[in-house]
XYZ file of C-alpha atoms in Angstrom:
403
model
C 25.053 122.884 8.498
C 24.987 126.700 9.545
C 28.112 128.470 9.488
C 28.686 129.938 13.117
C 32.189 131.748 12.831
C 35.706 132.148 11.478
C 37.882 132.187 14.474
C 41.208 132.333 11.799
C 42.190 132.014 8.717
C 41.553 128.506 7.349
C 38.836 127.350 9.981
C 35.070 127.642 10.228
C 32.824 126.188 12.687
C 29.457 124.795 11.487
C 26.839 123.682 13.456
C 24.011 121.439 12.233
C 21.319 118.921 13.602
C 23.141 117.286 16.599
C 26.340 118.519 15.446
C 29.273 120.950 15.903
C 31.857 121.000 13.321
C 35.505 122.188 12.226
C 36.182 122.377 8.894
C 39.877 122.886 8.007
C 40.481 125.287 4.393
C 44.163 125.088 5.488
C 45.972 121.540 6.793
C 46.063 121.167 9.902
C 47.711 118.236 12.490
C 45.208 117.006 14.234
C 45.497 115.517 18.073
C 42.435 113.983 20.204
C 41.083 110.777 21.524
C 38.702 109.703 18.924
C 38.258 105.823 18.418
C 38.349 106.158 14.969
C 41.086 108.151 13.149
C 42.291 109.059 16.495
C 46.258 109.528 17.689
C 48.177 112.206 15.762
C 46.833 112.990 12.567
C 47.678 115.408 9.379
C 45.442 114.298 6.859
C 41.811 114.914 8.190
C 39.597 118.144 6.977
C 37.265 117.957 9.292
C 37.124 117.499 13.837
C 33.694 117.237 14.556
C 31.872 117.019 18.274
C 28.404 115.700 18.056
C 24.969 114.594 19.812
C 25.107 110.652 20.496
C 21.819 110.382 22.209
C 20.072 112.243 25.346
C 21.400 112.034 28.636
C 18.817 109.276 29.785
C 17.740 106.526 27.620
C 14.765 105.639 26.955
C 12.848 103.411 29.062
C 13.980 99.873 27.934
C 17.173 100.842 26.207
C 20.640 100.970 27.685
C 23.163 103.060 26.267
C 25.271 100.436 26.249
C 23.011 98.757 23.179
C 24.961 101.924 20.972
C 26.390 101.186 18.032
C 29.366 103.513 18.876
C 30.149 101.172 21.291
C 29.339 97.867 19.568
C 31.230 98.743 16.273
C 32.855 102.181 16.419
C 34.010 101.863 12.805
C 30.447 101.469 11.510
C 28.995 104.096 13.467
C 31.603 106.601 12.859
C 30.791 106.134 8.371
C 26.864 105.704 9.454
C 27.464 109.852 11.597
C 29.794 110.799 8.719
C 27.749 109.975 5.661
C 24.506 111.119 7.495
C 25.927 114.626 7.670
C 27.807 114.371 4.217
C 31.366 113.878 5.934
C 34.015 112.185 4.511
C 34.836 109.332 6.824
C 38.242 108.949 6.143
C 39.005 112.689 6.347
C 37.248 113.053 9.498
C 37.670 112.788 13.629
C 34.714 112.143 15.487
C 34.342 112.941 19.331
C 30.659 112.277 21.000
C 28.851 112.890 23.818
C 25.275 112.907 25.197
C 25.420 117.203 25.449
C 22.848 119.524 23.264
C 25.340 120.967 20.794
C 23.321 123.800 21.256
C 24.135 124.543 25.084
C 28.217 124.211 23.764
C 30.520 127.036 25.117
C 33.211 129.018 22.941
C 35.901 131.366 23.940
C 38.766 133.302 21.161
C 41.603 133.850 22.956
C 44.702 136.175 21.023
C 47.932 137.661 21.528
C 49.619 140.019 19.291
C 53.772 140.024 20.350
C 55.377 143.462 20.423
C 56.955 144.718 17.200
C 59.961 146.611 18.674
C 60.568 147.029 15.184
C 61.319 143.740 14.280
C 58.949 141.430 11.875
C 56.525 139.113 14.164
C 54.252 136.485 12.945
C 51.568 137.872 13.601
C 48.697 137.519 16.031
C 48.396 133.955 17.708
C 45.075 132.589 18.130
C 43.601 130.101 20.098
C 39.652 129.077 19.857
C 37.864 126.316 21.973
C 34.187 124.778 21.570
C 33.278 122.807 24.219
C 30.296 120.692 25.607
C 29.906 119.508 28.860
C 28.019 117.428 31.593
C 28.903 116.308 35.072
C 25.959 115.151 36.841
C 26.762 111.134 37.429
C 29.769 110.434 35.653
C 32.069 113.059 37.171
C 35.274 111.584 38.916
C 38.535 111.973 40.427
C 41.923 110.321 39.079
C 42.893 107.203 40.868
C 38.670 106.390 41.823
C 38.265 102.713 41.322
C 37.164 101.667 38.207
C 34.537 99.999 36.629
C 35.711 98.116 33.473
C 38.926 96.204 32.140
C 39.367 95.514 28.324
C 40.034 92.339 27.232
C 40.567 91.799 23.188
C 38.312 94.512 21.994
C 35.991 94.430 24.749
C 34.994 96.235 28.285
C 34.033 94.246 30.959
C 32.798 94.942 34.664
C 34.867 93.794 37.155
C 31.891 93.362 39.369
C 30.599 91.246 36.341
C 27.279 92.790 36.372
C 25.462 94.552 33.177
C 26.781 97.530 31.975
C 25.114 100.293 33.454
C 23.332 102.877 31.155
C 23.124 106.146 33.792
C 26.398 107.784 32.716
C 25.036 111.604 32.691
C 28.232 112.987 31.936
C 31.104 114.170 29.425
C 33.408 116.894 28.786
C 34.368 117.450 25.138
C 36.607 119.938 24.468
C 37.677 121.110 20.994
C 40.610 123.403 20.718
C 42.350 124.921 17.382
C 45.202 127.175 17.088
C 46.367 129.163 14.325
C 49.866 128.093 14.544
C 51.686 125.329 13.535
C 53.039 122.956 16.861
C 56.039 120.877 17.461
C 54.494 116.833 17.962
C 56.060 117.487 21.272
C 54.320 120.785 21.893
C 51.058 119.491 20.455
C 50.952 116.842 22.884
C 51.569 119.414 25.465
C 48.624 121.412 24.748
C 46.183 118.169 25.482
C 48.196 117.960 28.975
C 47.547 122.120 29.693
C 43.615 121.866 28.314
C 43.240 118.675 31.025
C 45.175 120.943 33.761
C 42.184 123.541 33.027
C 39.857 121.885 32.986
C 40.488 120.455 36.412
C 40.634 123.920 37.740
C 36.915 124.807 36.732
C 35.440 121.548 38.216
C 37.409 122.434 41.495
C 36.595 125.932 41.607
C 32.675 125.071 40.929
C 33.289 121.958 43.392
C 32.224 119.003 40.919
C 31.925 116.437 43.617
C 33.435 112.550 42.613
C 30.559 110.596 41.984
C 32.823 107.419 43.002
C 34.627 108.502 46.129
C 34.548 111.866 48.311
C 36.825 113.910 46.706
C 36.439 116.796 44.219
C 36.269 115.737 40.166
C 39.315 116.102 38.129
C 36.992 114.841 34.934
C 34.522 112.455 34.093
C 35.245 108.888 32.955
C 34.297 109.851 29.360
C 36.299 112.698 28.753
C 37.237 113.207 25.276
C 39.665 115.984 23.457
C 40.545 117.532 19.945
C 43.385 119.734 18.847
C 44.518 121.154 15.573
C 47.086 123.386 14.960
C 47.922 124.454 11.141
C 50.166 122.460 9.807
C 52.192 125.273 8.035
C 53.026 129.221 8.533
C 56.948 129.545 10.006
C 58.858 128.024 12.317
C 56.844 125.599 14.312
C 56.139 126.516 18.339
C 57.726 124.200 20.401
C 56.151 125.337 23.838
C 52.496 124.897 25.277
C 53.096 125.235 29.066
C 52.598 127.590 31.865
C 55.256 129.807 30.943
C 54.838 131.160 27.614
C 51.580 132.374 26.060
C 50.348 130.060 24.248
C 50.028 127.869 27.316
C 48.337 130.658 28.861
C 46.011 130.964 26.173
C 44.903 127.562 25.872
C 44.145 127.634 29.752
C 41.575 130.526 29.705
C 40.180 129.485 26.511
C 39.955 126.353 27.842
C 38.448 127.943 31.075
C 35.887 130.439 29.346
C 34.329 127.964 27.330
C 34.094 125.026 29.703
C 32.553 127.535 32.286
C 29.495 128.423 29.680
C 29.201 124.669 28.600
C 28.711 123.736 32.537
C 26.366 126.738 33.162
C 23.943 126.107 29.648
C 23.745 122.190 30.263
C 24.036 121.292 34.064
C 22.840 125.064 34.976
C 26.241 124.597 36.999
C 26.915 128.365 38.168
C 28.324 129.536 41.372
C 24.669 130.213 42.740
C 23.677 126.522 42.481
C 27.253 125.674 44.516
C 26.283 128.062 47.000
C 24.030 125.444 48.699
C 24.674 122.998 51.684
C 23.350 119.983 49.806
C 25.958 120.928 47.031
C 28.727 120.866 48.861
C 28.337 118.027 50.463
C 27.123 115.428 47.804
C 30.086 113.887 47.846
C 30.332 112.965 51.766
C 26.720 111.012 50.088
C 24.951 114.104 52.165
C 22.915 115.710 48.926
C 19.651 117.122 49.848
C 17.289 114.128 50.344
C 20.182 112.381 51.902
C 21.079 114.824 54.162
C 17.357 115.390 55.183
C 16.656 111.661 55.802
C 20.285 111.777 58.527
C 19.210 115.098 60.049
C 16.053 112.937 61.345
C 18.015 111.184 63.909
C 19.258 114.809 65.442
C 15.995 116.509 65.375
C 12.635 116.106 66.920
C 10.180 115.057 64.474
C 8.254 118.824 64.075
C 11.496 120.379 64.038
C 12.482 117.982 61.128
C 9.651 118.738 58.955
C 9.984 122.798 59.955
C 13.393 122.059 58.391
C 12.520 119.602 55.276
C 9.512 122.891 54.195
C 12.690 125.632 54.263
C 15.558 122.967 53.589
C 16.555 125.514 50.294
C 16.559 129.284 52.049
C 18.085 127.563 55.564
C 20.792 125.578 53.487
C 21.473 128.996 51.334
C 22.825 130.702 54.313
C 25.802 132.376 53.225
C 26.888 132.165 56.728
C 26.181 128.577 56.967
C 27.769 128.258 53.216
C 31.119 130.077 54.275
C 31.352 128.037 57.221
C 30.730 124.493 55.931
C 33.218 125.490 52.928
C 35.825 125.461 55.574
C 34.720 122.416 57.392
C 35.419 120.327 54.404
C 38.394 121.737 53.218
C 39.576 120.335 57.056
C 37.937 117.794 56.744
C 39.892 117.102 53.472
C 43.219 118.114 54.911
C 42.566 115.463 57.677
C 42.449 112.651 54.679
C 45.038 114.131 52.912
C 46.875 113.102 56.435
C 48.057 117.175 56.527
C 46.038 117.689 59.288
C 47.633 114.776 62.055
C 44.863 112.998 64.208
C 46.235 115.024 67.890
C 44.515 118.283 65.985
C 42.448 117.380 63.680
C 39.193 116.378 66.406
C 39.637 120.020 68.020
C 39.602 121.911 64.935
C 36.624 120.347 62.928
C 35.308 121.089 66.345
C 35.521 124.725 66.224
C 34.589 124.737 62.761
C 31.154 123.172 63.488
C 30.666 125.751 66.444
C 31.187 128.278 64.035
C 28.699 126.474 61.943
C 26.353 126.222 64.333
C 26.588 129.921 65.220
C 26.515 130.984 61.996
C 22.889 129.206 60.985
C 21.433 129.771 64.216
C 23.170 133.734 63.810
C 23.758 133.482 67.488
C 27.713 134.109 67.261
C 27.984 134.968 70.929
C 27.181 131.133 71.518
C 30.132 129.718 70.285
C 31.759 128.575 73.835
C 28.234 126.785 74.613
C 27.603 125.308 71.004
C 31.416 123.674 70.798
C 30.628 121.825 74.141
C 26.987 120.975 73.527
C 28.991 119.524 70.019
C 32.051 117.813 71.658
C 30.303 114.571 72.471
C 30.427 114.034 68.553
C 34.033 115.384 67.593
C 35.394 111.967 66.411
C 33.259 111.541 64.391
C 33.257 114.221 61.554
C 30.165 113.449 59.501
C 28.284 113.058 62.989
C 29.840 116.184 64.116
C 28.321 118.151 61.080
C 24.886 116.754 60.959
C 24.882 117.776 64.732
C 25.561 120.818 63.991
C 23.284 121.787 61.281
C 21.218 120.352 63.727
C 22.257 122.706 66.320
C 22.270 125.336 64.401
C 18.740 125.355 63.182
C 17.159 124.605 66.236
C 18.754 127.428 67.734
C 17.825 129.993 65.728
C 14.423 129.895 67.178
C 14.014 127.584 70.097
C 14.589 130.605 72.786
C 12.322 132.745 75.093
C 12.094 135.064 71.840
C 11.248 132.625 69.346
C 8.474 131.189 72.227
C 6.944 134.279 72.816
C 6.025 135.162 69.802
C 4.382 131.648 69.039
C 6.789 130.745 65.653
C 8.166 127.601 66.427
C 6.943 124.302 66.396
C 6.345 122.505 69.989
């Protein structure tokens, strides 16, 4: 393994084939989720995230076939001893992610002297590796499997399925030494950031229609040093180390999205995004606009679906139509309103693709036919919207639309 960096005193971070790894030159107590010397743990040298297998199988293989998930106690000494690892001294994470495409962030704060003696500068370093596309989901989606006496079963009793694109591993390490209680707390403020990137990138649910808090792999490592004054007994919001951990957490998770998934704000700023989780991604949403468009129009449409659904008009637009949309299933928005304002939001839609803004008072009543209906409602406007924009005397006389 290469040595990458030093982000403190007594840890270096190697990376090697299919692996990412912690080594610890000073004890640390170690926290995460790992099957195998997971739980709380002060006698491990080395946290390690690495490379499982690719994010499809091959043809004819399931993932579920893994060892790791056959006999996770075997597979852990068969990683271990391939990469000369101790097994016993070492806690194992895994995930289908390039270890190469994994984000970092070193996050510090040096307290004021006012001429009294400080411990020095606090540190707090995260490695992550991430992937969203299939397995992303919100807490409280229905799930899958129940364990019985070692074992996961579906409830729909069918084979395990092998298409589960999708894990967030995050790794973090602080030069401090933690309270058990505060160390727990820093796996509960590393889960509350992470939730804020997939909601501000707006990681649709594969499982339901509501924004990702995670995926249903999600796994997590901390170590603090296990020495070096009076432990810190506080990991939350309010004091820094909290803060820390959340923009580390942030930073890192951010690059890991945008190297593996190519997840930036650019590829959210697209119609189809957004509304993957209403089941409305691109081909989807092509294959429902047919029944709202004549069949020329359609395939006018289907050639420019990525500038037309780039509109940043369109985009701004549609961003509020779901949050409404939202607030009407959250039950904020009460049924006597909520008809007349996703309404005037798909107007505003419709104005906004078409650019024809003074049209608002006709497009809202050419729309209202639909308003109880919100996913009709927004197809008809898209619909609307696009037709528009060049189905008038202008767009006739110079011969550019389809007839």
């Amino acid at each position: 393994m290469t040595e990458l960096m030093k982000p403190y005193e007594g840890l270096v971070i190697k990376r090697g084939e299919r692996i990412l790894c912690a080594e610890f030159l000073r004890p640390h107590t170690v926290i995460s989720t790992c099957r195998v010397n997971g739980g709380i743990r002060q006698d491990l040298r080395f946290l390690a995230n690495h490379q499982a297998c690719e994010p499809r199988p091959h043809p004819g293989c399931g993932h579920g076939a893994c060892l790791a998930g056959r006999d996770p106690e075997r597979y852990h000494r068969l990683i271990c001893e391939y990469h000369g690892l101790p097994p016993e001294r070492t806690a194992l994470l895994g995930t289908a992610a390039n270890m190469y495409l994994a984000g970092f962030s070193r996050q510090s704060f040096s307290p004021p002297a006012d001429g009294k003696k400080t411990s020095g500068e606090l540190v707090v370093f995260c490695a992550a590796t991430a992937g969203v596309e299939t397995n992303a989901g919100r807490a409280g989606d229905p799930a899958s499997f129940y364990e019985e006496e070692g074992r996961f079963l579906r409830l729909d009793g069918k084979a395990p399925s092998c298409d589960r694109r999708g894990t967030i591993v995050l790794m973090l390490f602080i030069n401090r030494a933690l309270t058990p209680g505060a160390l727990v707390r820093t796996v509960k403020m590393a889960t509350e950031a992470k939730v804020t990137v997939l909601e501000e990138l707006h990681v649709a649910s594969r499982y339901s229609c509501g924004l990702a808090t995670g995926t249903g792999t999600d796994q997590i490592g901390v170590a603090a040093l296990s020495h070096g004054g009076r432990p810190l007994s506080g990991a939350g919001k309010h004091v820094k180390l909290g803060e820390l951990i959340a923009l580390a957490v942030r930073e890192a998770l951010f690059r890991a999205l945008a190297l593996q998934n190519k997840l930036t704000p650019d590829l959210v700023r697209y119609a189809p995004r957004l509304l993957e989780r209403y089941g409305l991604g691109e081909e989807d949403l092509l294959v429902a606009l047919r029944d709202f468009l004549p069949a020329p129009v359609h395939a006018w449409l289907e050639r420019n679906v990525r500038p037309v659904m780039s509109d940043l008009g369109l985009v701004s637009h549609l961003l509020a139509y779901l949050h409404l949309w939202d607030q009407v299933r959250y039950g904020i928005l009460p049924p006597e309103i909520a008809a007349e304002a996703l309404l005037d939001q798909a107007a505003l839609m419709a104005c906004a693709l078409s650019q024809r803004r003074g049209d608002f008072p006709s497009f809202r009543e050419k729309l209202a036919a639909e308003k109880n209906d919100p996913r009709r409602l927004l197809l008809a406007a898209l619909a609307l919207g696009f037709s528009a924009k060049w189905h008038h005397p202008l767009g006739r006389a110079v011969g550019v639309i389809p007839e």
